[in-house]
Structure formats: structure tokens, C-alpha cells
């Protein structure tokens, strides 16, 4: 539909429209461009005729850097990919290397990974919805959302030791187990999260102004979205029910009961509603996992992969040599290639890894979900108005660290 | 005719009302409200670090805003290379001056009676003395017309600010603000036309006086009782005129950085911000005057409280009445300022074409209908 | 499930498939460059396979091997829920492949990134320019012979941006005028 309007505008040279167009640079430093993206817009009044996004302002050479690090040293780099939900990136990468090694993590590890992953997803969705409300002008909704995110981060800090740059996963397991009082702390935090979700719902979902801004803006059709490589909440808002947690379950997702919200129109409002509903489902998943959390060992018991406990490292020569070899040479992953995919907060986060048998990756490719959104965003924006870019950009939740790596 | 004492009193009134009320309340207190009140709504603390020499407590953060003003005086005044220097300099003044000049007609209290006051027909009658205008700068018979005229000039400030900066974002902001302001001026005028019919005067003070009547002996005949629809229309139109959220597209914030005042810094920025805040308070004052009785305290007249149609029930000395009326006016103004803040911090902002749609296709027909119905009712009764 | 997809692919194009493997649960087909576009079209349009999403395009630089590069396509079918990987070996001297942008729209930016990082051109790509790096960048960073620490020459300040109005006129207005002239 927007394509038709853009074409119609392009097809009016008799009207002298090319004399009236203005090139506007929504540049990298702009309040609404999350994580620095530059969009060169050609405007006719307030209508966008052509949009050319330019990314790469946050490119830090993730893939090149990882070729120089051992398999375990990659974890801090994965934190900084989608920095709103770092735990999901960690676990995605750990899953990829475990698939390459041919090992499966323990049950307890899978449940804990599910719990922490869903908490990271909650944090990401709070950020996205809050920032969306902020940029539309409802600043209070933003501050409520980041307050809720702060509660989640407090809990994450108690488990992992850091709020954002967690590096919690290890190949074959996790850094350490959950603290003993985790269940009580979750019981205390959960009502606050529900409170904020309800407030966000009240402030936005039935708000006439909000609905006017978000409905029928940034529309994308289902077929086009699939062809553009969209995944995650953006694809689900167009009506395609593609969720990796249901289609190829991993961790503990096949043992919990949850629904996947699917929209109809593919506009901004549907994406907002899909994210809001996913938050409620995430809380339900965490509750079920906590109830069914199995005991048993946390990490895989393989000295070629996991570091030995510190008592053995300091007190026995075998432990010391084991530790030494794992740290200096890295885990010796057999040669080959693998593509492993998980459902991150924005969509299909894929890791394509090539190993040549040594302790360092030969090639580590991250398939960032937001990169493809940026590739397809011009179809969602062209033909619309300048003010519609803002909610569109928000609801696709483009994270600079993920797009640019 | 115009004695030196009168001149001195005029200067004093101008000084007190603009420099003593409009600018400080407008600038500092509204800024206070904007940051501390929004902090309250948003469940955070707000600025509380600025302290006066040595006094440890933060004094409710009031020094913070004095500090803000002082900081703004001393900042570097950066101007873009290709900006039009003269208009870049003048535009903030053009935005601020109308906002301050509008305060000339707002009545903070009734005309002061130097003789004795008797109450007749719900109005104060001055016996044995003359009525002096101590509580508004100018008691114009065309007060409301003056308001419309001066607020039309404030369009220039925003438009020139946007154009003279020579930046595309500012230009978009300036154009948006121009279109928005001139669109909502129509609704603004038409919605008040109904009140003009009912009160039969354009003098704001007389409008406030007439709202002292009691309908049926108990209901204060405030403007909102006669013209509720006009109140909503006028409130929305004035919020759009002063470019307050949710109508703050000209200053975009997330879309066009800061809209028409992107490239202004230091005191020029301060002047434009101040004009917005002074405008906000003015809206509160005007709405209070026309629709909520202005300085009227319900049941209070020149010599005391009159409950029912009999005589004085509670006698209050005339100075007390004057003081109570002043307090009432300020309270009502601040209430409406508070209301505008709550709206700003809760609602997202409109898209530009939705604003135009609202102004022309929805509010204008309603205001015309309001006028016609009011005219019919006034004729019939 | 995807084993069937791989088998039908080999059956349909035996001359272009160099090798297939099924390690670790991933079905992979190594495809000769000449047959890429044809195979891509067939994979998307075939009703039993229906690979309608191109998840990812990337390249690997096997420096010590000839052919040096290998472009990897990850395909997914949303309706049938199966995956396939295509690997296309590309030689080192002026590496180029045909672009699959006409088959899947996501290839547009993905191939731009492969060009940016590895220097592999894609014939038929509508807008092949760098996506992560800036235009004046020299070299292709993810190649194995590009060192970890390399400084780039200083750029002069760009005085004029890419003139989007000019591009708009050439891309849209002139083309439409030509199309109208061509109509009978």
C-alpha cells in the first residue's frame, strides 16, 4: 500500500514534484534513532518518498575479533550484541557450540537458561515499549517501563553479578547455580512487573492518540515480510506464526505451556500488542519453570569442556593442567560447521560457526534479526509521513549493537 | 488626568504582574512543576542538588531553577553559519513579548473601591468613592479582542525562529507551528463568541463580575455552567496555541530534535522556553477568568459571605475580601496550570495531520454549532 | 524431514550439486556457482519445498584452499518448517556470483554485507555498496589476509552528500518517463 503511494508520487513529474522535494538527514545523532542509524529521507512536504537507511555506526568488528579469541572468550562479546537482552545472546552462542560439540546441557541447566532467557526477553520488551511511548511523547510510560526493567536487572544482578554485561553462560552449562533465595525474590518482583504491565496497558492500549499514531502506520504484508527475512514479533504481527520456541524447541520450551501471540495487520499497533502479550507469556513461563525446576548437576561433567573446580585446580596437578589447557588453548571443538538458531527478543538469532579443530573459532557469524528489519524498513516507511517513522522504528526495536555488531 | 501618582501605580502594576507574577511563576515555578511535578508522576525524584551557600537542605529544589536561569545567562550563544543573524536575534523576543503583553488585561481582582461597598444584584456597588484599577494593568473594554490580537502575533515568533535558523529540522518545526497556530485561532475565537453573547461584554473584569450571580440562589453562575462545550473547545485550542503537549509537534522532540528552536542557545532558548511557560500560565488565567469566575470566591461579595438571597451572613472587612479574591484567582490559575501539566506528562503527541484534522474538521464545526445554539437560546430567553 | 528436501534437490539438479552432507542435523548442499540462481528459484517456487525465507547469507574465507571463498545461504520454509544450507565455492580472482535478490528480498542487504566484508560481487544486485563500513574504506575486513590491526588513510571531509534528489530523479522520475515513452 505504501509502495503504491510512493510510486504515485514518483509518477507525477508533470506536477513538478521534483522541485519540491527536500532531502532531510535524520542523522546518527538524533533522539529517535536508537543506537545511531542515519536515514537519508527524501520528503515531499511531510510525506516520505524515498528512505535510505545507513547503518554501521556501531560496528566494532565482532566477527573479526572472535576469530582471535578462544571459544569461551567469545561470551563477553556476545553480551554486547543485543545489549538489552544479553542473556539470550549468551545462551544462543552456548547452544551453538554445544551443538557443534555434540553434547547436551543438563536438565537443570536448561530450565535455568529458560528462566533467565525469559527474564532477558522481558527486559528487552520493556525497553522497546517504553522507548516507543517516550518517543511518541508519553514520557511517563517510559519511566514506568524502565523502573520495571530495573527490578529485573536487580534480580539478574543477584544471579549473575552484573546487570547488563553478564557473560553468564558457559559452554556446557552456566557460570554458577541460582542463589537459594531466587524463588522468594521472584515472588517479590513479579507483582511489580504485573503492575507496570497493567499501567502500560492502561496508558497506551485504549488511548485514542496512541492508537491513532500506531494503527495503520508502518504496515508490511505477510509475504513481503517473509521474503525480507523478518522474524520474531515483527513477523508474528503480520499473521505468520513462526516462533522457534514452538517450531524447534530447545532448552525447556517443550516442557512448559505458553501461547504465541500473532497479530493480523502488520502495523505498529499489532507489533506493540504482540510484545505486550509476549511479556505476559514470559512471566507465565518463568513461573512454570520455577515450579518444575529439577535438581541434579548444573554443568556437563566433561573435563575437555568445563573448567575443573577451584579446589582441584589449586591442589592437584591434573586439575591445574586441565585448567591451563582449557584457558590457554581453548576447548578443542572438532572441525566442521553448524548453524544454530534461537528465538531472541527480536527474532531468529542465528549463529553460524565454522571450526577448524583448534581452540579458536575459524568463523563466527551472527545472524542479527534487526539487520533484516533495517533492510526492509524502507518499504514500511515510504509513502507514509515523517512522523510515522518514529513509531515504526520503535516497534521493530532496532538495537544498534545487534545490527552493526 | 494622568497624574504622576497614577503613572507610578501603573508602573508598579506592570512590574508586579509581569515581573512579579507572570515571569517568576511562569519561568521558575512552571519549570519547577515541569521537572519536579513530572518527577512525582513518573515515580522519581527530580533535580535536588542545587543548594544555596551553605544551607544544607535542598529547600524543595527551588534554588535549582534559579541556578538554571543563571546558567542560561552565561552560556555561549552559538548561531549556525548560514542563519539570518537579525531574525535569529529577534525571533525569541517576538515569541516572548506577546506572551508577556497578554497579561495586560487579566484581572487579578475587582476594581478597588475607595468608598464603601454595597452589594446589589450580586454585584459590588461603590458608594461614596471611586473605583480604582489596582489589580489589572489595563481595564480595556475590548479586553478579549486584545487577547486574540496579541496571540496572533505570537505566530511570528515561532515561524521566524524556524525559518531564520536555516536548518531543515527547524524549518519543518516552524512551518508546523505556523499552520497549527493559525488553525486553532479560529476555534479559539469562535468558542469564545458564545461567552461574548452571554456576558454581553468583552471586558474581562466585567465578565468576572457577572459570574458572581447565583443561579437559583445556590449555583455560582460561572462560565462553565453556561458554556461547558466552549470550555473544552477553548482549553484544547489554547493548548494548541501555546504548543503544549499533546500538541507539541512543532517542537517535536523525538522527530525533529527540538523543532523550531533547535539552534537557539543561552538566553534566546531561555526566552522561547519562557514564552511557552508564560503562555501556559496565561491559558490558566484566562480560562479561570472566563469560565470559572476569575477572582470570584463563591458566595463572597464586597462585604462578606452571602449564603442565600438575604443579607450578609459572615461579614468580612473589605481588605480581607480583596485578599481572598486574589488568593482565589491565583489558586484557580495554578489549578489549570497543573491540569495542563498532567495532560502533558500522560498523553502521547498527535501526528501532524491528525492535529489539522482535529482543528478543522472536528473542533471548528462543534464551535460553530455551539455558537448557533447559544445564539438561539439567548434570543429565546 | 529436510533429508527429503535435500534428496529432491539432488534429483532435480544433479549437474550443479557438487556434494551433500547431513552432519549434526543440518542438511547442506554444495552448489556450483553457475546453477545458483536456477536452484534458488526452484527451491522457492517448488510447492513441496517452499523455501520462502532466506535467513542469512554469509561467506567464509578458506585462505589455504582453492576455491578460496565459500558463500553460505541459510534457507528456511515457514510453511513446511524445514531448513537447508547451500554452500557455493567461489574463486579468489575477481570473485563474483549471481545475486538472488530477485528470489528473496532479504538478499539485498545480506549480499551487500558479503560484498563489504569479503569483496565478493553479486551480478544483478540493484544497489551493491557497502553497508557496515563507510564508502571510502579500503579493503575487505573479514578476509583472512586483512590484519587485525590496520589503519585506514585519512578521509577528507565530505562536502556534498549523496545527492538523494539526483538519485530520485534518475531512479524514479526518468525511468518512469522512459517507461511511458516505451508504451505504445
Short mmCIF file of N, CA and C in Angstrom, two decimals, chain A residues 87-88 90-92 94-96 98-99 103-119 121 168-178 245 248-256 285-286 288-290 292-300 342:
data_model
loop_
_atom_site.label_atom_id
_atom_site.label_comp_id
_atom_site.label_asym_id
_atom_site.label_seq_id
_atom_site.Cartn_x
_atom_site.Cartn_y
_atom_site.Cartn_z
N UNK A 87 21.52 -11.99 28.10
CA UNK A 87 21.49 -13.40 28.46
C UNK A 87 21.06 -14.25 27.28
N UNK A 88 20.12 -13.74 26.47
CA UNK A 88 19.66 -14.53 25.33
C UNK A 88 20.79 -14.74 24.34
N UNK A 90 24.01 -14.83 25.05
CA UNK A 90 24.94 -15.80 25.65
C UNK A 90 24.46 -17.22 25.43
N UNK A 91 23.18 -17.43 25.76
CA UNK A 91 22.67 -18.80 25.68
C UNK A 91 22.60 -19.27 24.24
N UNK A 92 22.31 -18.36 23.31
CA UNK A 92 22.28 -18.76 21.91
C UNK A 92 23.63 -19.24 21.44
N UNK A 94 26.09 -20.35 23.37
CA UNK A 94 26.45 -21.60 24.06
C UNK A 94 25.76 -22.78 23.41
N UNK A 95 24.50 -22.58 23.01
CA UNK A 95 23.78 -23.66 22.35
C UNK A 95 24.46 -24.04 21.04
N UNK A 96 24.95 -23.03 20.30
CA UNK A 96 25.60 -23.32 19.02
C UNK A 96 26.85 -24.16 19.21
N UNK A 98 27.60 -26.00 21.75
CA UNK A 98 27.26 -27.34 22.26
C UNK A 98 26.75 -28.23 21.15
N UNK A 99 26.04 -27.62 20.18
CA UNK A 99 25.57 -28.42 19.04
C UNK A 99 26.76 -28.92 18.24
N UNK A 103 27.14 -32.22 22.44
CA UNK A 103 26.74 -32.51 23.82
C UNK A 103 25.42 -31.81 24.11
N UNK A 104 24.75 -32.30 25.15
CA UNK A 104 23.51 -31.67 25.56
C UNK A 104 23.68 -31.20 26.99
N UNK A 105 23.19 -30.01 27.29
CA UNK A 105 23.30 -29.50 28.65
C UNK A 105 22.35 -30.28 29.55
N UNK A 106 22.60 -30.19 30.87
CA UNK A 106 21.75 -30.94 31.80
C UNK A 106 20.38 -30.31 31.89
N UNK A 107 19.46 -31.06 32.47
CA UNK A 107 18.08 -30.58 32.62
C UNK A 107 18.01 -29.31 33.44
N UNK A 108 18.72 -29.33 34.55
CA UNK A 108 18.67 -28.16 35.44
C UNK A 108 19.20 -26.93 34.70
N UNK A 109 20.28 -27.15 33.96
CA UNK A 109 20.85 -26.03 33.21
C UNK A 109 19.83 -25.51 32.20
N UNK A 110 19.13 -26.41 31.53
CA UNK A 110 18.16 -25.96 30.54
C UNK A 110 17.05 -25.15 31.18
N UNK A 111 16.57 -25.59 32.35
CA UNK A 111 15.49 -24.84 33.00
C UNK A 111 15.97 -23.47 33.41
N UNK A 112 17.19 -23.43 33.97
CA UNK A 112 17.67 -22.12 34.41
C UNK A 112 17.92 -21.20 33.21
N UNK A 113 18.40 -21.80 32.12
CA UNK A 113 18.59 -20.97 30.92
C UNK A 113 17.26 -20.42 30.44
N UNK A 114 16.22 -21.25 30.52
CA UNK A 114 14.90 -20.75 30.11
C UNK A 114 14.45 -19.59 30.98
N UNK A 115 14.61 -19.77 32.31
CA UNK A 115 14.15 -18.71 33.22
C UNK A 115 14.90 -17.42 32.93
N UNK A 116 16.22 -17.49 32.87
CA UNK A 116 16.98 -16.26 32.68
C UNK A 116 16.76 -15.68 31.30
N UNK A 117 16.58 -16.55 30.32
CA UNK A 117 16.30 -16.05 28.97
C UNK A 117 14.99 -15.28 28.91
N UNK A 118 13.98 -15.82 29.58
CA UNK A 118 12.70 -15.10 29.57
C UNK A 118 12.78 -13.79 30.34
N UNK A 119 13.61 -13.78 31.38
CA UNK A 119 13.78 -12.50 32.08
C UNK A 119 14.44 -11.48 31.18
N UNK A 121 14.20 -11.44 27.98
CA UNK A 121 13.20 -11.05 26.98
C UNK A 121 12.27 -10.00 27.55
N UNK A 168 27.10 -14.93 31.41
CA UNK A 168 26.75 -15.91 32.40
C UNK A 168 26.85 -17.34 31.89
N UNK A 169 26.68 -17.52 30.58
CA UNK A 169 26.67 -18.90 30.08
C UNK A 169 28.09 -19.38 29.91
N UNK A 170 28.24 -20.68 30.01
CA UNK A 170 29.50 -21.31 29.67
C UNK A 170 29.17 -22.44 28.72
N UNK A 171 30.16 -22.88 27.98
CA UNK A 171 29.90 -23.99 27.06
C UNK A 171 29.72 -25.24 27.89
N UNK A 172 28.54 -25.80 27.81
CA UNK A 172 28.26 -26.98 28.63
C UNK A 172 27.51 -26.66 29.89
N UNK A 173 27.21 -25.39 30.14
CA UNK A 173 26.49 -25.11 31.37
C UNK A 173 26.42 -23.63 31.63
N UNK A 174 26.48 -23.30 32.91
CA UNK A 174 26.41 -21.91 33.33
C UNK A 174 27.56 -21.61 34.25
N UNK A 175 27.73 -20.32 34.53
CA UNK A 175 28.85 -19.95 35.39
C UNK A 175 28.62 -20.49 36.79
N UNK A 176 27.41 -20.30 37.33
CA UNK A 176 27.12 -20.87 38.63
C UNK A 176 25.61 -21.04 38.77
N UNK A 177 25.22 -21.67 39.86
CA UNK A 177 23.83 -22.01 40.04
C UNK A 177 23.04 -20.79 40.52
N UNK A 178 21.71 -20.92 40.54
CA UNK A 178 20.87 -19.84 41.05
C UNK A 178 21.09 -19.71 42.54
N UNK A 245 10.70 -21.17 19.46
CA UNK A 245 10.49 -21.90 20.70
C UNK A 245 9.42 -22.97 20.53
N UNK A 248 11.05 -25.45 16.75
CA UNK A 248 12.17 -26.35 17.03
C UNK A 248 12.60 -26.10 18.45
N UNK A 249 11.91 -26.68 19.43
CA UNK A 249 12.15 -26.29 20.82
C UNK A 249 13.55 -26.64 21.29
N UNK A 250 14.05 -25.81 22.17
CA UNK A 250 15.35 -26.03 22.77
C UNK A 250 15.20 -25.67 24.24
N UNK A 251 16.22 -25.83 25.01
CA UNK A 251 16.18 -25.61 26.46
C UNK A 251 14.96 -26.32 27.03
N UNK A 252 14.13 -25.62 27.77
CA UNK A 252 12.99 -26.32 28.39
C UNK A 252 11.68 -25.90 27.77
N UNK A 253 11.70 -25.34 26.56
CA UNK A 253 10.48 -24.79 25.99
C UNK A 253 9.47 -25.84 25.60
N UNK A 254 9.90 -27.10 25.44
CA UNK A 254 8.90 -28.10 25.11
C UNK A 254 8.23 -28.64 26.36
N UNK A 255 8.70 -28.21 27.53
CA UNK A 255 8.10 -28.75 28.74
C UNK A 255 7.26 -27.71 29.47
N UNK A 256 7.16 -26.51 28.90
CA UNK A 256 6.27 -25.52 29.52
C UNK A 256 5.17 -25.19 28.53
N UNK A 285 5.87 -18.40 31.76
CA UNK A 285 6.90 -19.43 31.56
C UNK A 285 7.83 -19.50 32.75
N UNK A 286 8.22 -18.30 33.25
CA UNK A 286 9.16 -18.31 34.38
C UNK A 286 8.53 -18.99 35.58
N UNK A 288 6.23 -21.31 35.60
CA UNK A 288 6.17 -22.76 35.43
C UNK A 288 7.54 -23.39 35.60
N UNK A 289 8.56 -22.73 35.08
CA UNK A 289 9.90 -23.32 35.21
C UNK A 289 10.35 -23.37 36.65
N UNK A 290 10.02 -22.33 37.40
CA UNK A 290 10.44 -22.33 38.80
C UNK A 290 9.75 -23.46 39.56
N UNK A 292 8.79 -26.30 38.25
CA UNK A 292 9.27 -27.62 37.84
C UNK A 292 10.77 -27.74 37.80
N UNK A 293 11.47 -26.87 38.51
CA UNK A 293 12.94 -26.85 38.41
C UNK A 293 13.54 -28.15 38.96
N UNK A 294 14.22 -28.91 38.11
CA UNK A 294 14.76 -30.18 38.61
C UNK A 294 16.07 -29.96 39.35
N UNK A 295 16.40 -30.91 40.17
CA UNK A 295 17.70 -30.85 40.85
C UNK A 295 18.74 -31.46 39.94
N UNK A 296 19.83 -31.85 40.49
CA UNK A 296 20.85 -32.55 39.72
C UNK A 296 21.98 -31.62 39.36
N UNK A 297 22.91 -32.15 38.58
CA UNK A 297 24.11 -31.36 38.28
C UNK A 297 23.77 -30.20 37.35
N UNK A 298 24.56 -29.15 37.48
CA UNK A 298 24.29 -27.97 36.66
C UNK A 298 25.04 -28.06 35.35
N UNK A 299 26.30 -28.41 35.41
CA UNK A 299 27.13 -28.38 34.22
C UNK A 299 27.44 -29.78 33.73
N UNK A 300 27.78 -29.85 32.46
CA UNK A 300 28.17 -31.11 31.86
C UNK A 300 29.47 -31.56 32.50
N UNK A 342 18.14 -19.53 17.85
CA UNK A 342 17.24 -19.42 19.00
C UNK A 342 16.33 -18.23 18.79
#
